[in-house]
Each structure stands twice: as structure tokens, then as C-alpha cells.
Coordinates of C-alpha atoms and ligand atoms in Angstrom, one line a residue:
M1 CA -124.9 -86.0 -75.2
N2 CA -124.3 -89.5 -77.0
W3 CA -120.6 -89.7 -77.4
L4 CA -121.0 -90.9 -81.0
E5 CA -122.7 -87.6 -81.7
I6 CA -119.8 -85.7 -80.4
D7 CA -117.6 -87.8 -82.6
K8 CA -119.7 -87.0 -85.7
N9 CA -119.5 -83.4 -85.0
H10 CA -116.0 -82.7 -83.6
V11 CA -113.6 -85.4 -84.3
W12 CA -111.5 -85.8 -87.2
H13 CA -110.9 -89.3 -88.5
P14 CA -107.6 -90.3 -90.5
Y15 CA -108.1 -89.5 -94.4
N16 CA -111.6 -88.2 -93.8
S17 CA -113.8 -85.4 -93.9
L18 CA -115.7 -83.9 -91.1
P19 CA -118.2 -84.9 -90.7
S20 CA -117.2 -88.3 -91.9
K21 CA -118.4 -89.4 -95.4
T22 CA -118.0 -93.1 -94.4
K23 CA -119.4 -95.2 -91.8
I24 CA -117.7 -95.0 -88.2
L25 CA -118.2 -97.7 -85.9
P26 CA -118.3 -97.3 -82.2
V27 CA -116.0 -99.8 -80.3
K28 CA -116.7 -100.6 -76.7
S29 CA -113.9 -103.1 -76.0
T30 CA -111.4 -105.5 -77.1
N31 CA -109.9 -108.9 -76.4
N32 CA -107.2 -110.8 -78.2
T33 CA -108.3 -111.0 -81.8
S34 CA -111.9 -109.8 -81.2
I35 CA -113.3 -106.3 -81.4
F36 CA -116.7 -105.5 -79.4
L37 CA -118.9 -102.8 -80.8
E38 CA -121.2 -101.0 -78.7
S39 CA -124.1 -102.5 -80.6
G40 CA -123.1 -105.7 -79.0
E41 CA -121.8 -107.3 -82.2
E42 CA -118.3 -109.0 -82.1
L43 CA -115.9 -108.9 -85.3
I44 CA -113.0 -110.7 -85.8
D45 CA -109.9 -108.3 -86.0
G46 CA -108.4 -108.7 -89.6
M47 CA -106.3 -105.6 -89.4
S48 CA -104.3 -105.9 -86.0
S49 CA -105.0 -102.1 -86.0
W50 CA -102.7 -101.2 -88.6
W51 CA -100.0 -103.8 -88.2
S52 CA -99.5 -102.9 -84.6
A53 CA -101.4 -105.3 -82.4
I54 CA -99.2 -108.2 -82.8
H55 CA -100.1 -110.2 -79.7
G56 CA -103.6 -109.4 -79.9
Y57 CA -105.6 -106.9 -77.9
N58 CA -105.4 -106.9 -73.9
N59 CA -102.6 -109.2 -73.5
P60 CA -102.2 -109.7 -69.6
K61 CA -98.3 -109.7 -69.7
L62 CA -98.3 -106.2 -71.7
S63 CA -101.2 -104.7 -69.5
E64 CA -99.2 -105.7 -66.3
A65 CA -96.0 -104.1 -67.6
L66 CA -97.9 -100.7 -68.2
K67 CA -99.7 -100.8 -64.9
K68 CA -96.3 -101.4 -63.1
Q69 CA -94.6 -98.4 -64.9
V70 CA -97.7 -96.2 -64.3
D71 CA -96.9 -96.1 -60.6
I72 CA -93.1 -96.0 -60.9
M73 CA -92.8 -93.1 -63.3
P74 CA -95.3 -92.4 -66.1
H75 CA -93.2 -89.8 -68.1
I76 CA -89.9 -88.0 -67.5
M77 CA -88.3 -85.8 -69.9
F78 CA -85.3 -87.4 -71.8
G79 CA -83.2 -84.1 -72.3
G80 CA -80.4 -84.8 -69.7
L81 CA -82.0 -87.6 -67.9
A82 CA -81.9 -91.4 -68.2
H83 CA -84.0 -94.5 -67.2
E84 CA -84.0 -97.9 -67.1
Q85 CA -86.9 -98.9 -69.5
A86 CA -85.3 -96.7 -72.3
S87 CA -81.9 -98.4 -71.9
L88 CA -83.4 -102.0 -71.6
L89 CA -85.3 -101.0 -75.1
A90 CA -82.4 -99.8 -76.8
K91 CA -80.4 -102.6 -76.0
K92 CA -82.8 -105.3 -76.9
L93 CA -83.2 -103.1 -80.4
S94 CA -79.5 -103.2 -80.8
D95 CA -79.5 -106.8 -80.4
L96 CA -82.3 -107.8 -82.6
T97 CA -81.3 -105.4 -85.4
G98 CA -77.5 -105.7 -85.1
L99 CA -77.2 -102.2 -85.5
H100 CA -75.8 -100.0 -82.6
S101 CA -77.5 -96.4 -81.7
V102 CA -80.7 -95.8 -81.0
F103 CA -83.2 -92.8 -81.2
L104 CA -86.7 -93.4 -79.5
C105 CA -89.2 -91.2 -80.6
D106 CA -93.2 -90.9 -80.8
S107 CA -94.4 -92.3 -84.0
G108 CA -93.6 -93.9 -87.2
S109 CA -93.3 -90.7 -89.5
V110 CA -91.2 -89.1 -86.9
S111 CA -88.8 -91.9 -87.2
V112 CA -88.6 -91.5 -90.8
E113 CA -88.2 -87.7 -90.5
V114 CA -85.4 -88.5 -88.1
A115 CA -83.8 -91.0 -90.4
L116 CA -83.6 -88.6 -93.2
K117 CA -82.2 -85.7 -91.1
T118 CA -79.7 -88.4 -89.9
A119 CA -78.6 -89.5 -93.4
I120 CA -78.1 -85.7 -94.4
L121 CA -76.1 -84.7 -91.2
Y122 CA -73.9 -88.0 -91.9
Q123 CA -73.0 -87.0 -95.3
K124 CA -72.4 -83.3 -94.2
A125 CA -70.0 -84.5 -91.5
K126 CA -68.2 -86.3 -94.3
G127 CA -67.9 -83.0 -96.0
L128 CA -70.6 -83.8 -98.7
K129 CA -73.6 -82.0 -99.7
K130 CA -76.1 -84.7 -100.4
Y131 CA -79.6 -83.3 -99.8
K132 CA -81.6 -85.6 -101.9
F133 CA -83.0 -89.1 -101.4
L134 CA -83.7 -92.1 -103.7
A135 CA -87.1 -93.8 -103.0
L136 CA -89.4 -96.3 -104.6
K137 CA -92.5 -95.7 -106.6
N138 CA -95.4 -97.2 -104.6
A139 CA -93.5 -96.5 -101.5
Y140 CA -95.2 -95.4 -98.2
H141 CA -93.2 -93.7 -95.4
G142 CA -95.8 -91.8 -93.2
D143 CA -97.7 -88.5 -93.4
T144 CA -95.5 -85.8 -92.0
L145 CA -93.8 -83.5 -94.7
G146 CA -90.4 -85.2 -95.0
A147 CA -91.9 -88.6 -95.1
M148 CA -94.6 -87.8 -97.6
S149 CA -92.0 -86.3 -99.9
V150 CA -90.4 -89.9 -100.1
C151 CA -93.8 -91.5 -100.7
D152 CA -95.0 -92.4 -104.1
P153 CA -95.4 -89.4 -106.1
D154 CA -98.6 -90.3 -107.8
N155 CA -100.7 -92.5 -105.5
S156 CA -99.9 -90.1 -102.5
M157 CA -100.8 -86.5 -101.6
H158 CA -97.9 -84.8 -103.6
S159 CA -100.2 -82.9 -106.1
I160 CA -102.0 -81.6 -103.2
Y161 CA -99.2 -79.9 -101.4
G162 CA -97.2 -79.0 -104.7
T163 CA -93.8 -77.0 -104.1
Y164 CA -94.1 -77.2 -100.2
L165 CA -92.8 -80.7 -100.5
S166 CA -89.0 -81.4 -101.4
E167 CA -88.2 -83.1 -104.7
H168 CA -86.6 -86.3 -104.7
I169 CA -85.5 -89.0 -107.0
F170 CA -88.0 -92.0 -107.7
T171 CA -87.1 -95.3 -109.3
K172 CA -89.0 -98.3 -110.5
A173 CA -90.4 -100.4 -107.8
P174 CA -89.2 -104.1 -107.7
E175 CA -91.4 -106.2 -109.7
L176 CA -94.2 -108.0 -107.9
G177 CA -93.7 -111.2 -106.5
F178 CA -91.1 -112.9 -104.0
D179 CA -89.7 -115.2 -106.7
S180 CA -90.2 -112.7 -109.6
D181 CA -87.3 -111.9 -111.8
C182 CA -86.6 -108.2 -110.7
S183 CA -83.7 -107.5 -113.4
E184 CA -85.7 -104.6 -115.1
S185 CA -86.3 -102.6 -111.7
I186 CA -82.7 -103.3 -110.9
I187 CA -81.3 -101.9 -114.3
E188 CA -83.2 -98.7 -113.5
L189 CA -81.8 -98.5 -110.0
E190 CA -78.2 -98.9 -111.3
K191 CA -78.9 -96.0 -113.9
N192 CA -80.3 -93.7 -111.1
F193 CA -77.3 -94.3 -108.8
E194 CA -75.0 -93.7 -111.4
E195 CA -76.7 -90.7 -112.5
H196 CA -77.6 -89.0 -109.1
H197 CA -75.3 -90.6 -106.5
E198 CA -73.4 -87.3 -105.9
E199 CA -76.8 -85.6 -104.7
I200 CA -78.1 -88.7 -102.8
A201 CA -77.8 -89.0 -99.0
G202 CA -79.7 -92.2 -98.8
F203 CA -82.0 -94.7 -100.4
I204 CA -84.9 -95.3 -98.3
L205 CA -87.3 -98.5 -98.8
E206 CA -89.5 -100.7 -97.2
P207 CA -87.9 -104.2 -97.4
I208 CA -89.8 -107.0 -98.9
V209 CA -93.3 -105.6 -98.7
Q210 CA -94.2 -102.3 -99.7
G211 CA -97.2 -101.6 -97.5
A212 CA -99.8 -98.9 -97.8
G213 CA -98.4 -97.8 -101.1
G214 CA -99.9 -100.8 -102.9
M215 CA -99.4 -104.0 -100.6
R216 CA -96.5 -105.3 -102.8
I217 CA -94.2 -108.3 -102.2
Y218 CA -91.0 -108.4 -103.9
N219 CA -87.9 -110.4 -104.5
P220 CA -85.0 -110.4 -101.9
E221 CA -82.4 -110.2 -104.7
Y222 CA -83.4 -106.6 -105.1
L223 CA -82.4 -105.8 -101.5
K224 CA -79.2 -107.2 -101.9
K225 CA -78.6 -105.2 -105.1
A226 CA -79.6 -102.0 -103.2
R227 CA -77.2 -103.0 -100.5
E228 CA -74.3 -103.3 -102.9
L229 CA -75.0 -100.2 -104.7
C230 CA -75.3 -98.1 -101.3
T231 CA -72.2 -99.4 -100.2
K232 CA -70.4 -98.6 -103.5
Y233 CA -71.6 -95.1 -103.8
D234 CA -71.7 -94.0 -100.0
V235 CA -75.5 -93.6 -100.1
L236 CA -77.0 -94.8 -96.9
L237 CA -79.5 -97.7 -96.9
I238 CA -82.5 -96.7 -94.8
A239 CA -84.8 -99.8 -94.2
D240 CA -88.2 -98.6 -93.1
E241 CA -89.3 -101.6 -91.1
I242 CA -92.3 -99.9 -89.4
A243 CA -94.9 -102.2 -91.0
T244 CA -92.8 -105.4 -91.7
G245 CA -90.7 -105.4 -88.4
F246 CA -91.4 -107.6 -85.7
G247 CA -92.1 -110.8 -87.6
H248 CA -94.9 -109.8 -89.9
T249 CA -92.9 -111.5 -93.0
G250 CA -91.9 -114.4 -91.3
K251 CA -88.6 -112.9 -90.1
M252 CA -88.1 -110.6 -87.2
F253 CA -87.2 -108.2 -89.8
A254 CA -87.6 -108.3 -93.4
V255 CA -84.2 -107.3 -94.2
E256 CA -83.2 -111.0 -92.9
H257 CA -84.9 -112.4 -96.2
A258 CA -81.7 -110.8 -98.2
N259 CA -79.2 -111.5 -95.3
I260 CA -78.3 -107.7 -95.5
K261 CA -77.9 -105.2 -93.1
P262 CA -79.1 -101.5 -93.6
D263 CA -77.5 -98.5 -92.3
I264 CA -80.5 -97.0 -90.6
M265 CA -83.6 -98.8 -89.8
T266 CA -86.8 -97.4 -88.6
V267 CA -89.3 -99.6 -86.5
G268 CA -93.0 -98.6 -85.0
K269 CA -96.2 -100.2 -85.3
G270 CA -95.7 -103.4 -83.7
L271 CA -92.9 -102.1 -81.5
T272 CA -95.2 -101.7 -78.3
G273 CA -97.6 -104.4 -79.3
G274 CA -100.1 -102.0 -80.2
Y275 CA -100.6 -100.3 -76.7
M276 CA -98.8 -97.0 -77.0
T277 CA -97.4 -94.7 -79.6
M278 CA -93.6 -95.2 -80.1
A279 CA -91.0 -95.8 -82.8
A280 CA -87.3 -95.7 -83.3
M281 CA -84.6 -95.1 -85.4
I282 CA -81.6 -97.4 -85.1
T283 CA -78.2 -96.7 -86.9
S284 CA -74.8 -98.3 -87.2
K285 CA -72.3 -97.5 -84.8
N286 CA -70.1 -95.8 -87.7
I287 CA -73.0 -93.3 -88.4
S288 CA -73.5 -92.0 -84.8
D289 CA -69.6 -91.9 -84.5
I290 CA -69.2 -89.8 -87.7
I291 CA -72.0 -87.6 -86.6
S292 CA -71.0 -87.2 -83.1
N293 CA -67.2 -86.4 -84.3
S294 CA -68.2 -83.8 -86.5
Q295 CA -68.3 -80.1 -86.5
I296 CA -72.2 -80.2 -86.1
G297 CA -71.7 -82.9 -83.5
V298 CA -75.1 -83.6 -82.5
L299 CA -78.5 -85.0 -83.8
M300 CA -80.6 -82.0 -83.7
H301 CA -84.1 -83.8 -82.7
G302 CA -85.8 -84.1 -79.6
P303 CA -89.6 -84.9 -79.3
T304 CA -91.2 -83.8 -75.9
F305 CA -92.4 -87.6 -75.3
M306 CA -89.2 -89.1 -76.5
G307 CA -88.3 -92.3 -74.6
N308 CA -91.6 -92.0 -72.6
P309 CA -91.2 -94.8 -69.8
L310 CA -94.7 -96.1 -70.5
S311 CA -94.0 -96.7 -74.1
C312 CA -90.6 -98.2 -73.4
S313 CA -91.9 -100.5 -70.7
V314 CA -94.8 -101.9 -72.9
A315 CA -92.2 -102.3 -75.8
N316 CA -89.8 -104.3 -73.8
A317 CA -92.6 -106.4 -72.4
S318 CA -93.9 -107.0 -76.1
I319 CA -90.4 -108.1 -77.3
D320 CA -90.0 -110.4 -74.5
L321 CA -93.2 -111.9 -75.2
L322 CA -92.3 -112.3 -78.8
L323 CA -89.0 -113.9 -78.1
E324 CA -90.8 -116.0 -75.2
F325 CA -93.0 -118.0 -77.4
S326 CA -92.6 -119.8 -80.6
W327 CA -93.7 -116.7 -82.9
E328 CA -92.0 -118.0 -86.1
N329 CA -94.1 -121.4 -86.0
N330 CA -97.6 -119.1 -85.5
V331 CA -96.6 -116.8 -88.3
K332 CA -95.5 -119.7 -90.7
K333 CA -98.9 -121.5 -89.9
I334 CA -100.8 -118.3 -90.8
E335 CA -98.8 -118.0 -93.8
D336 CA -100.0 -121.6 -94.8
I337 CA -103.5 -121.1 -94.1
F338 CA -103.3 -117.5 -96.1
S339 CA -101.7 -119.5 -98.8
Q340 CA -104.4 -122.3 -99.0
E341 CA -107.4 -119.8 -98.5
L342 CA -106.2 -117.2 -100.8
E343 CA -106.0 -119.9 -103.7
F344 CA -109.9 -119.5 -103.7
A345 CA -109.6 -115.7 -104.6
K346 CA -107.7 -116.2 -107.7
E347 CA -110.2 -117.7 -109.6
L348 CA -112.7 -114.9 -109.2
E349 CA -113.9 -112.6 -112.0
L350 CA -113.2 -109.5 -110.3
V351 CA -109.9 -110.2 -108.8
S352 CA -106.6 -109.4 -110.7
S353 CA -104.1 -111.2 -108.2
A354 CA -103.8 -112.8 -104.5
R355 CA -100.7 -112.7 -102.5
N356 CA -99.3 -113.3 -99.0
I357 CA -96.2 -113.5 -96.9
G358 CA -96.0 -113.9 -93.0
A359 CA -98.9 -112.8 -91.3
I360 CA -100.1 -110.6 -94.4
G361 CA -102.6 -111.6 -97.1
V362 CA -103.7 -109.6 -100.0
I363 CA -106.4 -109.7 -102.4
E364 CA -106.0 -107.1 -105.3
L365 CA -109.1 -106.2 -107.4
K366 CA -109.3 -105.3 -111.2
D367 CA -111.3 -102.1 -110.1
D368 CA -111.0 -99.8 -107.4
C369 CA -114.9 -99.0 -106.6
Y370 CA -115.9 -101.7 -104.3
A371 CA -114.0 -101.0 -100.9
Q372 CA -117.0 -99.6 -99.1
E373 CA -119.3 -102.4 -100.3
I374 CA -116.7 -105.1 -99.3
Q375 CA -116.1 -103.6 -95.8
D376 CA -119.7 -103.3 -95.3
Y377 CA -120.4 -106.8 -96.1
C378 CA -117.4 -108.1 -94.0
V379 CA -118.6 -106.1 -90.9
K380 CA -122.1 -107.6 -91.4
N381 CA -120.7 -111.1 -91.1
G382 CA -118.4 -110.3 -88.1
V383 CA -115.0 -109.4 -89.8
W384 CA -113.2 -106.2 -89.5
I385 CA -111.1 -105.3 -92.4
R386 CA -110.4 -101.9 -94.0
P387 CA -109.6 -102.1 -97.8
F388 CA -108.7 -99.2 -99.6
G389 CA -108.8 -98.7 -103.6
K390 CA -108.3 -102.1 -105.1
L391 CA -106.6 -103.8 -102.1
I392 CA -108.7 -106.1 -99.8
Y393 CA -105.9 -107.1 -97.2
S394 CA -105.6 -108.6 -93.6
I395 CA -102.9 -108.6 -91.3
V396 CA -103.4 -110.6 -88.2
A397 CA -102.2 -111.0 -84.9
Y398 CA -99.9 -113.9 -84.0
T399 CA -102.3 -115.2 -81.7
I400 CA -105.3 -115.6 -83.9
N401 CA -106.8 -119.2 -84.0
E402 CA -106.9 -121.0 -87.2
D403 CA -110.9 -120.9 -87.5
D404 CA -110.9 -117.1 -87.1
L405 CA -108.1 -116.8 -89.7
R406 CA -110.1 -118.9 -92.2
K407 CA -113.2 -117.0 -91.5
I408 CA -111.5 -113.7 -92.2
V409 CA -110.3 -114.8 -95.7
R410 CA -113.3 -116.5 -96.5
T411 CA -115.4 -113.6 -95.7
M412 CA -113.4 -111.3 -97.8
I413 CA -113.9 -113.7 -100.6
N414 CA -117.7 -114.0 -100.1
A415 CA -117.6 -110.2 -100.0
I416 CA -116.2 -110.0 -103.5
K417 CA -118.7 -112.6 -104.9
S418 CA -121.4 -110.6 -103.4
I419 CA -120.6 -107.6 -105.6
K420 CA -123.1 -107.1 -108.4
K421 CA -121.0 -105.1 -110.9
D422 CA -124.0 -103.0 -112.1
N423 CA -124.8 -101.4 -108.8
K424 CA -121.4 -99.8 -108.3
Ligands
PLP501 C1 -97.3 -96.6 -90.7 C2 -96.2 -96.4 -91.6 C3 -95.2 -95.3 -91.3 C4 -95.7 -94.2 -90.6 O1 -95.9 -94.5 -89.1 P1 -97.0 -93.7 -88.1 O2 -96.9 -94.2 -86.8 O3 -98.2 -93.9 -88.9 O4 -96.4 -92.2 -88.4 C5 -94.1 -95.3 -91.8 N1 -93.5 -96.2 -92.8 C6 -94.1 -97.2 -93.0 C7 -93.6 -98.3 -93.9 C8 -95.5 -97.5 -92.5 O5 -96.4 -98.5 -92.8

């Protein structure tokens, strides 16, 4: 039986029906920023597999680290046992973030769950009953129940799951634009803190770029204010850097744009360079001390594959590689090219705005009915992107060459130009 037939019959794809209502392309192999299809076609990768393949695919150093580790020890339970790769990774994450205590887990959503649990535990240890979270409109923090409950209540799946999701407090998303005035959203934020701080354990946000909830870039001043208010009201600031982390916005972590330190950070996606599923929750020493010295005394969470040595080894290699080469220069070059090329999108009739930062480029359309047409056009012209709703966007590996990056943006723009409004 043809394996693609099996896929059609048996395999769920993300955010999809079974069988899929949209086209699924069979992939044969990858190399750096190329995806090779079974049909023999080659696509330039404009997605870096959902922000994860920061060094491109099949990087020799990452592959070597994984191959080496597989012979030493592919997995060992983390309960009561320790291993070198996990320790090395924890030290790297602590050094890079300026935070201290590291909880390794299996996916971004799980790290968000652990962050939420940790914040409640911390407040409880201090004798406070704070069970709610403050979150932003347009937020995306993952698909598990706790994470979903702090995603934007309107453009996510809240309405489907109804009372199964816990209710939290949502505040106006910061105004669109890195340099935009964000005083209105700050006023609403202050109001929410004043009114609700007694019940809020933590304020969770995606720093500088809100990802899947709208690809929205905002002003670092908002983060500074968030830090100030969290400190004032003893609410933990949780920076979800799962998408933005490891250089995507031009800084190692997006909080650095505002020179602030969160109390808790979650990282994932780019952590293993796109090789293995892994994420981490990292907290200040104060938080782990307060929890550990409390009556409860422990962080009650422990995934079976916690601290998986294969994931740790490739994460270590990926971070080493990032620090070895001048990733900041590469990302700056990528940012400049995005800026130049996206100018041409701004003049199109169907486009409402275009924006970019670091290795991220976004075109927002006025209408949300063209995503499939645009994707089909791009694939036909050798570019892999996956638009959603009104958003046509690209996140590229830091190893992409200039010609390929220009081709990605130009193909996105040509795809928009190719749309005939009346045949939607
Ligand atoms: C992708 C993402 C998550 C969820 O990570 P998964 O690994 O898909 O569970 C959480 N937060 C943000 C900001 C993300 O971009």
C-alpha cells in the first residue's frame, strides 16, 4: 500500500479533519533550507518547521551530537537519576536567561502548563490563594487545556470547550508596532492589575511578538511596564519565549529588547534546532526556594520523557552552534532583507499591512479567504509557507541565503498579486 494512502485514511494532521480537507504534501527529505517532495520538486523552506529549525535541516554538528548520544544512552528516567547532558543544558539555559532553576519537559504546551502550576504553587507557598492568570488578547500559548485557557478567548477554541476551560482575565493586546505608542493598552493593564491583583498568580505573555494569535509585533515599553506592575503587586511575570527565543527577534530572548528579566520563562521550538521535541520552564532562584521550603515542598510534575538525553544532547549542540557563529549578524541581514522586500507588499490592494522583525516577516491581508490559494501558488513556485487566516508569514532559518530569502518574499507577494478577487 502506498504510504500516502495510509496517511489519508488513518493519520490526523494538526488542526484538520480526517481525511484532511486540505492538501497534504508528501516529503521525502530535507537539507538546510530545502524540502524535497516525493514528486521530485524542491521547496525553499519559509517556515523553519514552525520556528524550530533555526540552523536549517540536517546540520552536520547537530546530527553528529544525536548519533553520538544514541549509542551512549538514548533515554533514562529522570526520577531519582541524573545525567550529564541534562546538567549541561540546564547550566546553558540558566546562563543565557539569567534565571536559575530549570524544569525540562517534552513540548511547549507542557512547559506552559508547568509554568502556570509553578506560579500557583509559589503564591500558595506564600500563603496566598491566587488561582487566576492575566493574559493578553491575541495570545497563543499552546493547545493543552491550561495553555488553551490563556490563549485569546475569541480567536481560539474557547467556545468549543466551554466550561471545561478555566476562566482567566484578558487585557487589551499592546498596540501593533515596535515603535507604536502603547499607552492605551498600558492604561487597561494598570486597571486590571488594580482590580484583580489579589486573585492573579501570574501575568503570561509572549514578549515583543505575539505569534500564532496574530503575528503582532509590539513596543518593548509595554514589557517594561508589565515588569513594573508584576513587581508592585507580587504577580509573577511569565515570558513565553517558545516562539521568540533563541534569536528569532534579533536578541537571544525577546525580553532583552526591554532589558527586563521575567520571573518564569518558557522555551521550546528552536531549543533543539528542530531535531527533537523538548521545552523547558526556567524560574528565578527565589521561586524554586520559596516552593521548596514551603509546606507542599515539591513541584508536582514529571513527564515520562523528562530530560530525554537525545533531546538534551541535540539542544546542547544547537545552543553551542548558535553561540559559535555570528547569528546576530545573520539575523540582522535577514531583517534588512525582509524590510526591503516587504515594502513591495505594502502597496498591494489586498494588503492591510506588512511588518517584520529579526527572522520573521508578515503580510496581513484585509480578508481571510485566500490562505489556500496563496499556499498553492507558493508551492507551485517552489516556496513552502503555511498562511493562516489573513496572515501570510515567513520565519526562516538563520542559515538561509540571500537569494532564497528574497525569493520567499517575492513569491508571497506574487501569490497575492495572482488572486482574482471574484473567484474566491
Ligand atoms: C508553539 C507555541 C507554544 C506551544 O508549543 P508546542 O510545542 O506546540 O506545544 C506555546 N507558546 C508559544 C508562544 C508558541 O509559539
